[in-house]
Every structure is written in structure tokens, then in C-alpha cells.
Coordinates of C-alpha atoms and ligand atoms in Angstrom, one line a residue:
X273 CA -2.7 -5.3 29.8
X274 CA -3.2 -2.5 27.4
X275 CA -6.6 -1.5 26.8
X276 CA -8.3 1.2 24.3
X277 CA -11.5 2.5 25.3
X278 CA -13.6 4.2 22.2
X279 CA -16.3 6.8 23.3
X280 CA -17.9 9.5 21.8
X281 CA -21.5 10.9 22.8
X282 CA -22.6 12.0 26.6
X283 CA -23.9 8.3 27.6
X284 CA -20.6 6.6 26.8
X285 CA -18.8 9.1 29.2
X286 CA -20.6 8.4 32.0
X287 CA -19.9 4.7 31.7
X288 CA -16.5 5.7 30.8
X289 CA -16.3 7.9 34.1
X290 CA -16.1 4.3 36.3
X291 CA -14.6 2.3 34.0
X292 CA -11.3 4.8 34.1
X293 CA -11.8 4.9 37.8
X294 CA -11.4 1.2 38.0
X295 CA -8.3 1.0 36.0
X296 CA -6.9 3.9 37.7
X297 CA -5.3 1.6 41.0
X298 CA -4.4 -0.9 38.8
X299 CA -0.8 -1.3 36.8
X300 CA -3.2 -1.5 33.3
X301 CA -3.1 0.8 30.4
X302 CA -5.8 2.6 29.7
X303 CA -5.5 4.5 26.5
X304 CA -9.2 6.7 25.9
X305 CA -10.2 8.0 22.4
X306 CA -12.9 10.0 21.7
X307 CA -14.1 10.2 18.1
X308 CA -15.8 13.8 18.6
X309 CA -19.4 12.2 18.0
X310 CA -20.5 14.7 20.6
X311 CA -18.8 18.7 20.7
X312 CA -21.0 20.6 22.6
X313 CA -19.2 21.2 25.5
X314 CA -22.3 20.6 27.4
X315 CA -22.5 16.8 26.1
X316 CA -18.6 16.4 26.0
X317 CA -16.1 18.6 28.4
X318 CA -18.8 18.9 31.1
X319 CA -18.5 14.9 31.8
X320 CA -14.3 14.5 31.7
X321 CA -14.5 17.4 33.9
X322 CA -17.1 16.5 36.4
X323 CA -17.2 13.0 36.5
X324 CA -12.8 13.3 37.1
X325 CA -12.0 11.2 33.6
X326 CA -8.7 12.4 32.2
X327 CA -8.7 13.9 29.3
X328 CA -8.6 11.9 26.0
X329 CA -5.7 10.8 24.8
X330 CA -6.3 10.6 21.2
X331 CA -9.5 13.4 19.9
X332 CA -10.7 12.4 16.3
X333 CA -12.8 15.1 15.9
X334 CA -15.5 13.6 14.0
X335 CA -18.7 15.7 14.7
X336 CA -21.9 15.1 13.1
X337 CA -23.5 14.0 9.7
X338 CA -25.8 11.4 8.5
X339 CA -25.2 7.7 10.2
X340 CA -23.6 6.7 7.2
X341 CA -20.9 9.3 7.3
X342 CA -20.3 10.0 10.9
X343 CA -19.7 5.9 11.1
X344 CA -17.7 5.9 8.1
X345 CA -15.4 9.2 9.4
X346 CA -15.2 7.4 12.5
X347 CA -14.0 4.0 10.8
X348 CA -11.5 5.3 8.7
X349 CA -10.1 7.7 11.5
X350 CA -9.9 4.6 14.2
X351 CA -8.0 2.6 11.8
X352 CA -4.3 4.2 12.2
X353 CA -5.1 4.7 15.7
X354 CA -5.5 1.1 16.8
X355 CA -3.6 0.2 14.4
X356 CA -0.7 2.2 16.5
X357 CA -1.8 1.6 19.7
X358 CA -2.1 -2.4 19.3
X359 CA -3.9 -3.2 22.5
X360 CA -5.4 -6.6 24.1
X361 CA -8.4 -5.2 24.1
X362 CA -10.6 -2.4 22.4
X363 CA -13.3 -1.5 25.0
X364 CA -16.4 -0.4 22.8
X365 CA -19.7 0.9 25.2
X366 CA -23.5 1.1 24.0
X367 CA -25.1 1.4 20.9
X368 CA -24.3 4.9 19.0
X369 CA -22.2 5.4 15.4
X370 CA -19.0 5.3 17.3
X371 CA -19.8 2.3 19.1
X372 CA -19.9 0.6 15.9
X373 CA -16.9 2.3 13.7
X374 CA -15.0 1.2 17.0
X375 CA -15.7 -2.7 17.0
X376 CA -15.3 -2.6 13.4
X377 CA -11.8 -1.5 12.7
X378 CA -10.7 -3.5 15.7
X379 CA -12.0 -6.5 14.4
X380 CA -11.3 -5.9 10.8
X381 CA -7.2 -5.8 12.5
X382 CA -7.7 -9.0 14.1
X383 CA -7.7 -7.0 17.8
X384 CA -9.9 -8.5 20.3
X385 CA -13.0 -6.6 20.9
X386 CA -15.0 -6.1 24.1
X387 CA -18.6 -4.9 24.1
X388 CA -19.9 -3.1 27.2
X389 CA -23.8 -3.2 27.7
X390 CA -23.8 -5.8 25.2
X391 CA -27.2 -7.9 24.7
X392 CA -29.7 -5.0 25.0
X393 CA -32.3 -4.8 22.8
X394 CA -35.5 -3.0 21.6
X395 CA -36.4 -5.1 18.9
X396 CA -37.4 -2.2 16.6
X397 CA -35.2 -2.3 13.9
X398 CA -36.2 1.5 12.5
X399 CA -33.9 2.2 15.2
X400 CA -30.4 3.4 14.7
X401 CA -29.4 2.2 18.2
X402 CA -30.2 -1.2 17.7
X403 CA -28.4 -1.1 14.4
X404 CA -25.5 -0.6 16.4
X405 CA -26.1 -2.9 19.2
X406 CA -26.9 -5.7 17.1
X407 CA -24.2 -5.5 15.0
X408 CA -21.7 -4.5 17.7
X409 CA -22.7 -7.4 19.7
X410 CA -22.2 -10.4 16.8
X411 CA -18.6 -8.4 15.8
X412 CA -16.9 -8.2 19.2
X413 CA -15.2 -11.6 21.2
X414 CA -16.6 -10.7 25.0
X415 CA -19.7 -9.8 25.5
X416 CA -20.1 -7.8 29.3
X417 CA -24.0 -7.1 29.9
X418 CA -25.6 -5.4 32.3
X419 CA -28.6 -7.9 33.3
X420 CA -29.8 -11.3 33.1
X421 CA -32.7 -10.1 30.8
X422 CA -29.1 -9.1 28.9
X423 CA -27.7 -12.5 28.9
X424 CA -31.1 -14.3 27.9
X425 CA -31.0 -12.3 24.6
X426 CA -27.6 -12.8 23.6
X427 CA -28.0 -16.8 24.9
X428 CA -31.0 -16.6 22.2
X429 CA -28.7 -15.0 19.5
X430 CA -26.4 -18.2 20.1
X431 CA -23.6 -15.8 21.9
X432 CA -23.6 -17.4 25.3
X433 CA -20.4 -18.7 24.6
X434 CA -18.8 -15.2 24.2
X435 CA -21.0 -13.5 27.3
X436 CA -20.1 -12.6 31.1
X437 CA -22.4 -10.9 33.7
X438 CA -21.1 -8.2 34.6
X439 CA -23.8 -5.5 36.0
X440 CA -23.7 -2.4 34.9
X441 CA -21.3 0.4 35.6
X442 CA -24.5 3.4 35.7
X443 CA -24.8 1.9 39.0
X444 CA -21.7 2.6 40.0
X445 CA -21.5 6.1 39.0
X446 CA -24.7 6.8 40.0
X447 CA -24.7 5.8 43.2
X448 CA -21.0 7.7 44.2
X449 CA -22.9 10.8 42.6
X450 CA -25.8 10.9 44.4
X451 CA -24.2 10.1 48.0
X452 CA -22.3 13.1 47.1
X453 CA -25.2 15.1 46.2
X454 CA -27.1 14.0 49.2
X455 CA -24.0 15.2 51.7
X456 CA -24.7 18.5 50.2
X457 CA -20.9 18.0 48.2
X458 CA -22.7 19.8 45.2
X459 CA -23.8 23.2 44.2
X460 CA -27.8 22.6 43.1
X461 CA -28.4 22.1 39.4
X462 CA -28.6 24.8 37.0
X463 CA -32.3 24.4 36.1
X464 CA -34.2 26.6 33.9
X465 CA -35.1 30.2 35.6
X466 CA -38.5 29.7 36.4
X467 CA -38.2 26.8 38.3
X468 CA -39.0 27.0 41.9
X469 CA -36.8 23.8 43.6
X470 CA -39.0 24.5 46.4
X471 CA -42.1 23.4 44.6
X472 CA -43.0 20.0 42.8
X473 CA -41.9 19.9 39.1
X474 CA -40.7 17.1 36.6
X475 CA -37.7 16.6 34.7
X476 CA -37.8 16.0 30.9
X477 CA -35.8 15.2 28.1
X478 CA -36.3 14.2 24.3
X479 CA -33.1 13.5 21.9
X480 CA -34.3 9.7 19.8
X481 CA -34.4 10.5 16.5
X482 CA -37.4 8.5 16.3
X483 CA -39.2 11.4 18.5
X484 CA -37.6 14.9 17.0
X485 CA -37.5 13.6 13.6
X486 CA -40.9 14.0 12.6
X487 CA -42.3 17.3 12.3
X488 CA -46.3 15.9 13.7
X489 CA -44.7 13.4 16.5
X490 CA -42.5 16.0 17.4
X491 CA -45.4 18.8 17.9
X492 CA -47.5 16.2 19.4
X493 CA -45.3 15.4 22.1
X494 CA -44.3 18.8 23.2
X495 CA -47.9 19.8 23.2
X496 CA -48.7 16.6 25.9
X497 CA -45.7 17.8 28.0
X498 CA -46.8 22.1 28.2
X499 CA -49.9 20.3 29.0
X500 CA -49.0 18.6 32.3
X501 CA -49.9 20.2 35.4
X502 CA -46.9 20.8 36.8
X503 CA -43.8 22.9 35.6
X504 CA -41.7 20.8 33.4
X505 CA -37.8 21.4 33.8
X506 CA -37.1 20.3 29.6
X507 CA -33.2 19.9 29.3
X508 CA -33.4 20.2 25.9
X509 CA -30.7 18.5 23.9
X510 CA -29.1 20.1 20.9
X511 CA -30.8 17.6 18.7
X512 CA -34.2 18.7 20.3
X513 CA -33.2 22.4 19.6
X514 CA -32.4 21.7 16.4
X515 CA -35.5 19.6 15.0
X516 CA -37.8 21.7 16.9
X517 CA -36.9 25.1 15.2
X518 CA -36.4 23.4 11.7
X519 CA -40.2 22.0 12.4
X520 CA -41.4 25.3 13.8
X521 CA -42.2 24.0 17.1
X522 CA -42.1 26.2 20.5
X523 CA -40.9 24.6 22.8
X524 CA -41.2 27.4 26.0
X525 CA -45.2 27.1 26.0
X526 CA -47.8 26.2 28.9
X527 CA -45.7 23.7 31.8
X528 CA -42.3 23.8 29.9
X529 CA -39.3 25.4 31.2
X530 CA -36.6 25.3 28.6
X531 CA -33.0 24.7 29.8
X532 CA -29.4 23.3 28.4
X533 CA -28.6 19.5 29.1
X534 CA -26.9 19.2 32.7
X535 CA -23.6 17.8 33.5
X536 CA -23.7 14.7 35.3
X537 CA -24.1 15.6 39.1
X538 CA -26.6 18.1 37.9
X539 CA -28.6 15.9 36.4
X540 CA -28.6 13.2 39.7
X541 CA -29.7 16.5 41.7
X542 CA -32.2 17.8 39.5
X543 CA -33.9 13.7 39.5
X544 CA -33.6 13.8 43.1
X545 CA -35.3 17.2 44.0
X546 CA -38.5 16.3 41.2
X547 CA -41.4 14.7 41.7
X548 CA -40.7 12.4 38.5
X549 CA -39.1 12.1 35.4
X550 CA -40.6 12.0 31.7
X551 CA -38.3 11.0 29.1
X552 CA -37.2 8.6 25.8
X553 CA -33.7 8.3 27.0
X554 CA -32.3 4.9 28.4
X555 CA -30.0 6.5 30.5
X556 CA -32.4 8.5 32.6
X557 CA -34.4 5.7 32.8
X558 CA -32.7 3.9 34.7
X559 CA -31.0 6.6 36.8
X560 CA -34.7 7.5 37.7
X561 CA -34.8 4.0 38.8
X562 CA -31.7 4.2 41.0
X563 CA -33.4 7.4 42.6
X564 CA -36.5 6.0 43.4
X565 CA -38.2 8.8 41.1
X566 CA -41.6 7.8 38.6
X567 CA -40.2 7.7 35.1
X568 CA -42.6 7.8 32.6
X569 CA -41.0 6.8 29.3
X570 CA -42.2 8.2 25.5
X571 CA -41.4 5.0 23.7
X572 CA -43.1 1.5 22.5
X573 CA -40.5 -0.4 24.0
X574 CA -37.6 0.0 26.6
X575 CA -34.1 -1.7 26.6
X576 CA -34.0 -1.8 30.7
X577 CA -37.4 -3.9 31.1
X578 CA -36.8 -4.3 34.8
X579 CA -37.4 -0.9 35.6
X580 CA -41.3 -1.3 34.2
X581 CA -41.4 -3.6 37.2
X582 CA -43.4 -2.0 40.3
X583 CA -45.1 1.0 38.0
X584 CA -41.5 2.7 39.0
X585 CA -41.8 3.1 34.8
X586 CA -44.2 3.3 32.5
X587 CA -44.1 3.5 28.7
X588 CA -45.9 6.0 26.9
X589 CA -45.8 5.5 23.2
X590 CA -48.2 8.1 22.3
X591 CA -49.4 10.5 24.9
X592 CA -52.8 11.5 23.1
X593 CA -54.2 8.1 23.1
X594 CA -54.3 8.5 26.5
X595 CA -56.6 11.9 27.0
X596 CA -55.1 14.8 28.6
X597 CA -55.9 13.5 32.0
X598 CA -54.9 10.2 32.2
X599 CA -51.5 11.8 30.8
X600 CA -51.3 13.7 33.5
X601 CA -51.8 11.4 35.9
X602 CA -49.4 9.0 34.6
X603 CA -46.9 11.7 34.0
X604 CA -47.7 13.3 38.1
X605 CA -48.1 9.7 39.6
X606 CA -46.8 9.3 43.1
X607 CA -43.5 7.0 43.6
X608 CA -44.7 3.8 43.9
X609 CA -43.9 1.7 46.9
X610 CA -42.7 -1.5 45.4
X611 CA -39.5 -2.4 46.1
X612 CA -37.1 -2.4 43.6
X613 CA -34.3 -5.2 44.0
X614 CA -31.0 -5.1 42.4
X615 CA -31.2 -6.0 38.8
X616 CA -28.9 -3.8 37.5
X617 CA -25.7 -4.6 40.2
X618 CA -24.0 -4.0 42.9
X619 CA -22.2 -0.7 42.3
X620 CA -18.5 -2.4 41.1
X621 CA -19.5 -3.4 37.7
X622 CA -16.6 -1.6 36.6
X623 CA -14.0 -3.7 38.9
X624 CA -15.7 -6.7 37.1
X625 CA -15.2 -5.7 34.0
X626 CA -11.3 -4.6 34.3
X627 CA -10.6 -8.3 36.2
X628 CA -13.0 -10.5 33.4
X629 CA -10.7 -8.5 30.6
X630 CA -7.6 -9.5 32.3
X631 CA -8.7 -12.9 32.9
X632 CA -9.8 -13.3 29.5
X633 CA -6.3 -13.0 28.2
X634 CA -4.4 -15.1 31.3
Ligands
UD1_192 C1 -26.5 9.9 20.0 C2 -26.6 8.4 19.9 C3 -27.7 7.9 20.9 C4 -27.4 8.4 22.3 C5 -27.3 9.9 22.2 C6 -27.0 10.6 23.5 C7 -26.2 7.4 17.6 C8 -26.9 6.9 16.4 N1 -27.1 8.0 18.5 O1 -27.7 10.5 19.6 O2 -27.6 6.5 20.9 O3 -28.5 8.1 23.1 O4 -26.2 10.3 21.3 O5 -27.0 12.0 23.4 O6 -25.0 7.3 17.8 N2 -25.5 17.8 17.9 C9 -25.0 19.0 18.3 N3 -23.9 19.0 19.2 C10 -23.4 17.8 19.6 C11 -23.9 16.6 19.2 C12 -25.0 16.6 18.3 O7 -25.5 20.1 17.9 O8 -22.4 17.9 20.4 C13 -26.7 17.8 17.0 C14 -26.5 17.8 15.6 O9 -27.5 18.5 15.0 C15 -26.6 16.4 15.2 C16 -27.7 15.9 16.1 O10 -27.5 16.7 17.3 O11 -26.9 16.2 13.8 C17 -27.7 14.5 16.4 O12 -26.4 14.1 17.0 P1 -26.0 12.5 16.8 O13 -24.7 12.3 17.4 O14 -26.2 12.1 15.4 O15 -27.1 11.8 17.7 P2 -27.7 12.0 19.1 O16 -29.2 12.3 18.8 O17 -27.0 12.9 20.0

């Protein structure tokens, strides 16, 4: 079995990180091509590097631009690519620009697509994400979610047929990076200077275009966070960076700390030494989740639901409705003591997927 796997920006590398492990003992193909979504080095090389993925075999080179263009790039670059390649399947992961250009020149040449992390869904439509999940899902032949919630939604979009349960491969990765952290296997992260790992401090990050793209919800949420009471490690993304000085916002006022994004092990380390995690991305929801931290989310809505479960996560949309302190003490609250289950898998989500590809085509 051949297999091309289309990534592109940070999150899809670290599902791509297990996925490439999984197919690594096996006599498949795996053929990786990255569409250059992402170029920083700190949300592209960092990840092959750190999280051992071999380096792409194909590198489109895409960069950034307005949805419409970057998809569009992407699309027409993809094209003589797969069109070379021919695989049995075109693996497509999440819900960014690439995600979609991928599952749309492989279907548009009749190859078989394959959607992992199919069937989330926020139900906002102003988002781009869901854009792209939506679409991706109703394009692609196989649907491989990560939960039962995942499975309900595309049963509901009349894709049952199409869908397989897979779990999801964060929980792989996540878990073989943190017992390494935890055996002391990893230098400690690289957090901003004047951060004291010694001390209690939270871990934030905001990238959604829904939260840097407006100059007053932009200035109102780094206001809430240099209000908290404890230092505030911000891993500031180059989107962040980027809105915020185009806004003239300051970001390195009161409780923020301002460093660069972390590589993968870095990041697990810096969630496990904190006392919580405030955020708007999925990812570090759910690896907040994994590490038993308090995530508390800057969003209307989640795509991982499960994690609300047990006050482990608690949504936030606006931070000022709240009153500075009951902000804080959402944003400071303890770790609860609910147990958290399993919803997300087992840890070999990305075995699963290679075998339910390979069976697809027997
Ligand atoms: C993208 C995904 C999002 C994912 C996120 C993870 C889409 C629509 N969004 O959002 O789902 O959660 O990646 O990070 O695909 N930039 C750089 N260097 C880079 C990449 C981006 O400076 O390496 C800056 C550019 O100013 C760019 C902006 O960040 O315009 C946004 O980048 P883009 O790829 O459009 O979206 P992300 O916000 O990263």
C-alpha cells in the first residue's frame, strides 16, 4: 500500500509524528508532503526534528496569504504531485487550508481520500476551521475520528457509512512524550526569562483568527491575561506577534511573560511543571487534559467536549463578563479531582489507522 500524507501547519505534525511512526515497521509506503503552510522554523523544523518524522519528501513551499490564496496555491501545487505519486490513499489531517487543497485535488483525480480527525465540529461557521472540516469531511471516502462525540456528528451528517473509530493519535504522542519527560529524558523547556519553574505560573497561548483578528478582542484579552495573579508563560505565536503590533497591543505588561512557541517536548514539559493552562487552541486543550492540568479555554465553543467534563476545562468566551476576580479564579483554579476516563483512546490510534487503510483496500 502506498500512502501520501499532506500536512502543513504545527498541529498536523504532531499527528503526523505517530502516524509515520506506525508505518515505519510496516512494508507500506509512506510518501509525506508538506505544503509550506507553516515556515517558521519554530512551527515547522522544530517538530520533524523533535518528534523523529523524516524529513518531507516533497516541500511545496506555499507560505502564507489570504484563505483563498494559500488554499488555491496549495491546490494547484498538489495536483502534479499526486498526480505522480498515484497512491491508494491520500492521508489528509484536521481542519487548516491545506487540509482542504489536499482532499480536494485527490478527489478531483479520482484517488481515495482519508480524513484524520474527521467529524469534529464547532458549529460556528465564521470559522475558517470548520470551513475546512466540513468540507474535508463530505469530500474524502473514510472518515477516522477521534471520539464517539466524533462519530455521532458525522452519523448526523448521514456519513456513518464512510466512518471508523479510530481514537486519536494526540494520545499517542503525547503520552510517549511525556513518559520521556517525566524520566528526566528532556532538557526543561525554554520558557520566557522571567519565569521561575520553581514557582506556580500558567501557560498561555492565542493564534484563532477569531481572537487576534480584532483590534478590541484582541486588547481585551491580553489585558484579562496581564491581569491574572500569577506569571503567565505566553508562547506567543507568529500570528499573535503579528496582529498584536499591527493593533498596537503590548503584550509584555502586568503577569505576561512573552516567549517563542515551543517544540513539542517543550511544550508537554512546560504543561506539566504549571499550575494550568489558558488557551483557544484545540490542541493544548486536550494535551492539558492528558496531563491532568486546568485548561481554561477563550472560546464559545470547543471541538473536544469531553474535556469540559469534571471542570478539567472551562470555556471562557469573554473574560470581562466575568469580573477580574472570578477570572482569576477560573484561570488559578485547582486541578479538579474528577476522574477523567479515556475518551480520546488508548495510545495506538495510529496502528489503527495504518491497518483500517489497509483493510479498506483488501
Ligand atoms: C493555522 C490553521 C489552524 C491551526 C494553526 C496552528 C488554517 C485556516 N488555520 O492557523 O487551524 O490551528 O495553523 O498553528 O489553516 N505566520 C508566520 N509564520 C508561519 C506561519 C504563519 O509568520 O510559519 C503568520 C503569518 O502572518 C500568517 C499568519 O501567521 O499570515 C497566520 O498563518 P496561517 O497559516 O494563515 O494560520 P494560523 O493562524 O497559523
Amino acid at each position: 500500500m502506498k500512502v501520501v500524507s499532506i500536512v502543513g501547519a504545527r498541529p498536523q505534525l504532531v499527528k503526523l509524528a505517530p502516524i509515520a511512526g506506525a508505518f515505519a515497521g510496516t512494508g507500506h509506503q509512506h510518501v509525506i508532503v508538506h505544503t509550506g503552510q507553516h515556515y517558521d522554523a519554530d512551527l515547522s523544523d522544530v517538530f520533524f526534528t523533535g518528534l523523529g518524522i523524516p524529513a518531507p519528501d516533497v516541500h511545496l513551499g506555499i507560505g502564507s496569504g489570504s484563505h483563498g490564496a494559500q488554499t488555491g496555491q496549495a491546490l494547484a501545487a498538489l495536483d502534479p504531485v499526486l498526480a505522480a505519486e498515484r497512491p491508494d490513499w491520500v492521508l489528509v489531517y484536521g481542519d487548516t487550508n491545506s487540509t482542504l487543497a489536499g482532499a480536494l485535488s485527490a478527489v478531483k483525480q479520482h484517488l481515495r481520500v482519508a480524513h484524520l480527525e474527521a467529524g469534529l465540529r464547532s458549529y460556528n461557521r465564521r470559522m475558517p476551521e470548520e470551513h475546512n472540516r466540513v468540507l474535508t469531511d463530505h469530500a474524502a471516502d473514510l472518515l477516522l475520528a477521534p471520539t464517539e462525540e466524533a462519530m455521532r456528528h458525522l452519523a448526523g451528517e448521514g456519513l456513518a457509512d464512510r466512518s471508523v473509530l479510530v481514537g486519536d493519535v494526540m494520545v499517542d504522542v503525547c503520552r510517549t512524550v511525556r513518559d520521556t519527560v517525566l524520566a528526566g529524558g528532556q532538557p526543561p523547556p525554554d520558557l520566557p526569562e522571567e519565569i521561575d519553574r520553581a514557582e506556580p505560573y500558567l501557560v498561555a497561548t492565542l493564534h484563532r483568527a477569531e481572537n487576534t483578528d480584532d483590534p478590541d478582542r484582541l486588547a481585551a484579552l491580553v489585558d484579562a491575561l496581564a491581569g491574572l495573579p500569577l506569571p503567565v508563560a505566553l508562547l506567543a505565536h507568529p500570528r499573535l506577534r503579528a496582529r498584536a503590533e499591527e493593533h498596537g497591543v503590548k503584550l509584555d505588561r502586568g503577569a505576561l511573560r512573552v516567549g517563542r512557541p515551543l517544540p513539542y517536548a517543550g511544550m508537554v514539559a512546560a504543561v506539566l511543571g504549571s499550575a494550568g493552562v489558558v488557551t483557544d487552541s484545540g490542541g493544548l486543550q486536550k494535551e492539558a487534559y492528558l496531563l491532568a492540568r486546568p485548561c481554561t479555554t477563550v472560546r464559545a465553543q470547543t471541538e473536544w467536549p469531553e474535556t469540559l467534563d469534571g471542570d478539567w476545562n472551562r470555556l471562557v468566551p469573554d473574560p470581562h463578563d466575568l469580573g477580574a476576580a472570578n477570572w482569576a479564579a477560573i484561570a488559578t483554579r485547582s486541578a479538579p479531582t474528577a476522574s477523567r476516563g479515556e475518551p480520546y483512546g488508548d495510545g495506538r490510534a495510529a496502528q489503527r489507522v495504518v491497518r483500517v487503510l489497509a483493510d479498506a483496500l483488501a
